[in-house]
CSV table of C-alpha atoms and ligand atoms in Angstrom, one decimal:
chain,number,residue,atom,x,y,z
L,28,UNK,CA,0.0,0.0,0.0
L,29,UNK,CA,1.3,3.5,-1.0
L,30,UNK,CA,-0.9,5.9,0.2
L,31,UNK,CA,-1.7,9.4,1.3
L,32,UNK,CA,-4.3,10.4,3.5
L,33,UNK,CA,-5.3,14.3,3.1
L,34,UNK,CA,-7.7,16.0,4.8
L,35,UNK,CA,-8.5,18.9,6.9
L,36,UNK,CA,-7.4,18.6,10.9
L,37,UNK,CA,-9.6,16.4,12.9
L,38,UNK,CA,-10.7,14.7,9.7
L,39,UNK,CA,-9.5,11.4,11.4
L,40,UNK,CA,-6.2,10.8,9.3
L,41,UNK,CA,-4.0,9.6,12.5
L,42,UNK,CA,-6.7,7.0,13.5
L,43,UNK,CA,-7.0,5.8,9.9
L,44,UNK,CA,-3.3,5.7,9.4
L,45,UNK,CA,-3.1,3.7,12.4
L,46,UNK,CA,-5.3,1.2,11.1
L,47,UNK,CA,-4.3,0.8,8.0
L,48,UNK,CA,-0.8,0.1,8.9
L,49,UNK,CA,-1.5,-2.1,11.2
L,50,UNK,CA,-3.6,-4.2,9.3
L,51,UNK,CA,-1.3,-3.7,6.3
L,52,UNK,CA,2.6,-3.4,7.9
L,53,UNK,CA,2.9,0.1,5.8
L,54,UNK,CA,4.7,2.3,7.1
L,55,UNK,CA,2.4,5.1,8.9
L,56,UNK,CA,4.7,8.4,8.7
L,57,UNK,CA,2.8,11.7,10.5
L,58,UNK,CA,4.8,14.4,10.1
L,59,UNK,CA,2.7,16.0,13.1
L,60,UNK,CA,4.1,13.1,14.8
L,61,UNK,CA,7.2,13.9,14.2
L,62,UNK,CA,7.3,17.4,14.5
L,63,UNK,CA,5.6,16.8,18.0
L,64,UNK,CA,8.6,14.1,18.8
L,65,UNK,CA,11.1,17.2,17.7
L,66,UNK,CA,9.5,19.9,20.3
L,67,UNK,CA,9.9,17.5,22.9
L,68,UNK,CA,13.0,16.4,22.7
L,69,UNK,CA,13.9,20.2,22.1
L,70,UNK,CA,15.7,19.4,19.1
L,71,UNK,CA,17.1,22.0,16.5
L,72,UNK,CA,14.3,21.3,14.1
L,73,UNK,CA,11.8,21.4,17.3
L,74,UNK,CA,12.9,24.2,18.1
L,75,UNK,CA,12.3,26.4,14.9
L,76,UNK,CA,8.9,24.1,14.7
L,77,UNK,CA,7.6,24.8,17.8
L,78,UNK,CA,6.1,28.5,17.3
L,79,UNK,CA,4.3,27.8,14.1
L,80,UNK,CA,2.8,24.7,15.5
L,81,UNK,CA,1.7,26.7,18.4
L,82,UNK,CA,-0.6,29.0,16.5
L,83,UNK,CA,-1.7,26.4,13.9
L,84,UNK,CA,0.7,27.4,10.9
L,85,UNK,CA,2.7,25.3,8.8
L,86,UNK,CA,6.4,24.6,9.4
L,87,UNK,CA,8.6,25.6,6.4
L,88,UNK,CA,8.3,23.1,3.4
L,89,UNK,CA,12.3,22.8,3.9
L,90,UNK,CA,12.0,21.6,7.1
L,91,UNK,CA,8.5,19.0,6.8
L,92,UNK,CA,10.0,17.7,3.1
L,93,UNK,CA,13.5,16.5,4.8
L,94,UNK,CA,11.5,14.5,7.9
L,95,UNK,CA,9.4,13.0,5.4
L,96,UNK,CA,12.0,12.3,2.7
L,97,UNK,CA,14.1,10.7,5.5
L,98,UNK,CA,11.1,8.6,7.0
L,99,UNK,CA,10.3,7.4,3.6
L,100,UNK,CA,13.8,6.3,2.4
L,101,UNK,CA,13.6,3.6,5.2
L,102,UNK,CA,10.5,1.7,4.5
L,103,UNK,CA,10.2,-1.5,3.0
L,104,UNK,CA,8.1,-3.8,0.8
L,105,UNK,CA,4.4,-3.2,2.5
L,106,UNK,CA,4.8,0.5,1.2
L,107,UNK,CA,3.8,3.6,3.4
L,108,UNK,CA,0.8,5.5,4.3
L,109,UNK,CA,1.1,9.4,4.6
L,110,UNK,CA,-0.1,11.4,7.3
L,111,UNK,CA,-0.2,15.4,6.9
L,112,UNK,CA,2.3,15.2,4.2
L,113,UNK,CA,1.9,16.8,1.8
L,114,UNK,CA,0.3,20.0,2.4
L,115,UNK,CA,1.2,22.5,-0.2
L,116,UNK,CA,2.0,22.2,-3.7
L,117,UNK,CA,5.7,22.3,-3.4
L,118,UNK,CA,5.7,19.5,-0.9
L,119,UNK,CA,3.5,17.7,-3.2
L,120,UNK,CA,5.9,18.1,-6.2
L,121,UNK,CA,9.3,17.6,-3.8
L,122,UNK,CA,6.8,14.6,-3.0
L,123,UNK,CA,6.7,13.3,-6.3
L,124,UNK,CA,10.5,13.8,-7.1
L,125,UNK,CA,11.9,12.1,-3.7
L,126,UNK,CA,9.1,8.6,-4.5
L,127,UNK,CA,10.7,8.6,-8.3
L,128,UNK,CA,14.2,8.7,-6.7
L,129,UNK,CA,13.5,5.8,-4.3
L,130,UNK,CA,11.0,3.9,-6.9
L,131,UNK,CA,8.1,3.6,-4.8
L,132,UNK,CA,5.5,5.6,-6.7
L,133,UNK,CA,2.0,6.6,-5.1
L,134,UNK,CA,-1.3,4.5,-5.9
L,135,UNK,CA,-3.9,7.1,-4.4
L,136,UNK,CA,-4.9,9.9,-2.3
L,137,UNK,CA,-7.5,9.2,-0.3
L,138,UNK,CA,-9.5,12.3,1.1
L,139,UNK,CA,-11.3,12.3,4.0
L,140,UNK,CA,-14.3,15.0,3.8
L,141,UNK,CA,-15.5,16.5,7.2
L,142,UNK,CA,-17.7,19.4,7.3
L,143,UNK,CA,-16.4,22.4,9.4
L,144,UNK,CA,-18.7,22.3,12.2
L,145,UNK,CA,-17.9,18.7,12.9
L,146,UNK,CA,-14.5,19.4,13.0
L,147,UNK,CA,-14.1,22.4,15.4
L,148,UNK,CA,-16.7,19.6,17.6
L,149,UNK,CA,-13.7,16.8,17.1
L,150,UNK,CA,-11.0,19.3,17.4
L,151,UNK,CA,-12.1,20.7,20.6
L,152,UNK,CA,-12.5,17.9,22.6
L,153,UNK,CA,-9.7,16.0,22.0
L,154,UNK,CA,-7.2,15.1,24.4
L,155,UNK,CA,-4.0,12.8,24.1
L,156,UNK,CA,-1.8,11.2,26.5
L,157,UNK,CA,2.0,12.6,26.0
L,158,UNK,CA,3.4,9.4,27.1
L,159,UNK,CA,1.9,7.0,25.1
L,160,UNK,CA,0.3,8.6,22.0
L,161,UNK,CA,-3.3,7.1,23.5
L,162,UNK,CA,-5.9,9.1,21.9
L,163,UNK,CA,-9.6,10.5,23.7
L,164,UNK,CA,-12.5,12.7,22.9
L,165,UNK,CA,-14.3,14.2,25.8
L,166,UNK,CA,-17.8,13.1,24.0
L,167,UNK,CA,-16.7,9.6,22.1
L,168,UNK,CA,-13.8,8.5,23.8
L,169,UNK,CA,-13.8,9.6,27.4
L,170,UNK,CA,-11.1,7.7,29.8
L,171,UNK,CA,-12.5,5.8,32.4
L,172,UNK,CA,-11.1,8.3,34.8
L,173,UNK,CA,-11.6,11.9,33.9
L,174,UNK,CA,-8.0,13.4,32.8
L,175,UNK,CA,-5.9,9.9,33.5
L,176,UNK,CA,-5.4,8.2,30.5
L,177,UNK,CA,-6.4,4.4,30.9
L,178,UNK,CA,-3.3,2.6,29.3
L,179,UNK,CA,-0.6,3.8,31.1
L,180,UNK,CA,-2.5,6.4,34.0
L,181,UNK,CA,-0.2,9.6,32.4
L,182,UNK,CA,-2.3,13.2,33.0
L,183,UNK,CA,-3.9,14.1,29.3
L,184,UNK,CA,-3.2,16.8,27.4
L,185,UNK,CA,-4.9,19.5,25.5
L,186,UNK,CA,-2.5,20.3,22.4
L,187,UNK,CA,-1.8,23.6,22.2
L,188,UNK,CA,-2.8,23.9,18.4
L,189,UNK,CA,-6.5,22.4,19.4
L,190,UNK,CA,-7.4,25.6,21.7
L,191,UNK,CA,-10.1,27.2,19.8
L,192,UNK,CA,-8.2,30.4,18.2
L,193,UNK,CA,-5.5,27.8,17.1
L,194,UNK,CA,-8.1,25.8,15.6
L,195,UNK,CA,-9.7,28.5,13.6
L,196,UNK,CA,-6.8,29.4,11.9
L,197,UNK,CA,-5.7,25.7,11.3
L,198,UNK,CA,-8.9,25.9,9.3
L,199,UNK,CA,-7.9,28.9,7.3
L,200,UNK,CA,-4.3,27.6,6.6
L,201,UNK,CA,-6.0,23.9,5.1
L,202,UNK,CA,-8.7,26.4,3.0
L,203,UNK,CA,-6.2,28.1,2.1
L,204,UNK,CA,-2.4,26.7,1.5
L,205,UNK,CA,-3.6,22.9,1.8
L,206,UNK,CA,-6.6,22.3,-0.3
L,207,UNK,CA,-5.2,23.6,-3.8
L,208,UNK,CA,-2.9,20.3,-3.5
L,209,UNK,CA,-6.2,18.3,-4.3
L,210,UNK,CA,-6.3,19.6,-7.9
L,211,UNK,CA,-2.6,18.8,-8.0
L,212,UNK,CA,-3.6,15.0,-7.7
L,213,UNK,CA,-7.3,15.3,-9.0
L,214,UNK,CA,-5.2,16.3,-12.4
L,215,UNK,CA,-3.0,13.3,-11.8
L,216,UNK,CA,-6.1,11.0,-12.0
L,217,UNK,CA,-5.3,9.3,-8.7
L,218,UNK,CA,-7.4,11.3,-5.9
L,219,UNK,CA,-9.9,9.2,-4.1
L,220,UNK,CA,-13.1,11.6,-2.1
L,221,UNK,CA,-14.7,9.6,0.5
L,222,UNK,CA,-17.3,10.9,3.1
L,223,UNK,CA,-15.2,10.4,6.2
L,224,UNK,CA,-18.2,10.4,8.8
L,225,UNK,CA,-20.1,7.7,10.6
L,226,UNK,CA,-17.8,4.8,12.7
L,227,UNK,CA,-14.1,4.4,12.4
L,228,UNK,CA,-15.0,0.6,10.7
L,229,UNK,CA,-17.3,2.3,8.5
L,230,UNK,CA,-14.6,5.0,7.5
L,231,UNK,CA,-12.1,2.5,7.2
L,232,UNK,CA,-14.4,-0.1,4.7
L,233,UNK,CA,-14.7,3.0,2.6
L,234,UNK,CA,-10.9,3.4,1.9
L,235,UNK,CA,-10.2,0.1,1.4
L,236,UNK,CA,-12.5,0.1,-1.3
L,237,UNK,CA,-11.6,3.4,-2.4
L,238,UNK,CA,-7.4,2.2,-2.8
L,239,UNK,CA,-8.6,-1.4,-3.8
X,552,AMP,P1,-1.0,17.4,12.5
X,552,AMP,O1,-0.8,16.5,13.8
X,552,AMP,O2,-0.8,16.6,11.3
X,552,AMP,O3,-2.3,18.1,12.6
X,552,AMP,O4,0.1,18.5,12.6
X,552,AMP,C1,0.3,19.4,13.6
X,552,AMP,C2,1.1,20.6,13.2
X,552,AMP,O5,2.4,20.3,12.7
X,552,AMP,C3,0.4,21.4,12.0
X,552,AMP,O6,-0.6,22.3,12.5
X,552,AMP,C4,1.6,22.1,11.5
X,552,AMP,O7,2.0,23.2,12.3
X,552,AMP,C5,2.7,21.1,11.6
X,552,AMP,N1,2.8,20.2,10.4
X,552,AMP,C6,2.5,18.9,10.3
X,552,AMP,N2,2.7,18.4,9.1
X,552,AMP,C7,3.0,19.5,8.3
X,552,AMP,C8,3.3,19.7,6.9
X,552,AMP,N3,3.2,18.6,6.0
X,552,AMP,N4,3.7,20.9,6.5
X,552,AMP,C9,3.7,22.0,7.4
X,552,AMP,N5,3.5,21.8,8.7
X,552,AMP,C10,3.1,20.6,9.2
């Protein structure tokens, strides 16, 4: 499988990539992820990443194409399945270049469609565990124990970047820097729409057709 998933924020990529690459062995590469793994661990490229991420903006293209280009190079046969990358039209083309380079050219981008009301209502009320990645929702996925996360007990967070004026702007960025991308690939022949609403099974049934 050699994926993208696009999508606006909260559209459920993460929790689709998850899936899908562990039901497939694809590699699931999330630049958020990794972005988020940088701030922590107060690397250089944390560092410069942190302040955009804060307000909801996107990181330099420089920075986002090297962590993907890197993450790509190493996986194997079973493919990969892109998360948040890409999210302009340069990333798409530098996208395009690195996958000729390395021979491991994309079969579809699937995208998720949300409605913006229902994702400022999935955005707010998401929390995650910082230790173990664990996601929750305060109205689908509640922990057992109100802010303790049930796998490993670890205080949940609210990300910084899904306060409401962060979120907002998010929006704005996707309308506006991310969604021209689509025509990019719609041009290409390869973009796949699906409604991404309903229960994570159903959402997932509905790629598998849509990349089968
Ligand atoms: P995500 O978890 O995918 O919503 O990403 C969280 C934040 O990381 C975004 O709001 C951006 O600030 C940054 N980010 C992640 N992926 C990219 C990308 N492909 N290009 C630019 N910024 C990104």
């Amino acid at each position: 499988m050699r994926i993208v998933l696009f999508g606006p924020p909260g559209a459920g990529k993460g929790t689709q990539a998850s899936l899908l690459s562990e039901k497939s062995g694809a590699g699931h590469i999330s630049t958020g992820d990794a972005l988020r793994e940088a701030v922590a661990n107060q690397t250089e490229v944390g560092l410069k990443a942190k302040s955009y991420m804060d307000k909801g903006e996107l990181v330099p293209d420089e920075v986002v194409i090297a962590i993907a280009k890197d993450k790509l190079a190493s996986t194997g046969d079973a493919g990969y399945i892109l998360d948040g990358f890409p999210r302009t039209v340069a990333q798409a083309e530098a996208l395009d270049k690195a996958l000729e380079e390395l021979g491991k050219p994309l079969e579809a981008v699937v995208n998720l469609q949300v409605d913006d009301d229902e994702l400022v209502r999935r955005l707010s009320g998401r929390r995650v565990c910082p230790n173990c990645g664990e996601p929750y929702h305060l109205e689908s996925k509640a922990p057992k124990v109100e802010g303790k996360c049930d796998v490993c007990g670890t205080d949940l967070v609210h990300r910084s970047d899904d306060q409401p004026e962060a979120i907002r702007n998010r929006l704005k960025v996707y309308s506006e820097k991310t969604s021209p991308v689509l025509g990019y690939y719609e041009n290409r022949g390869i973009l796949r729409n699906i409604p991404a609403v309903g229960s994570i099974q159903d959402i997932y049934g509905r790629i598998i057709q849509a990349v089968s």
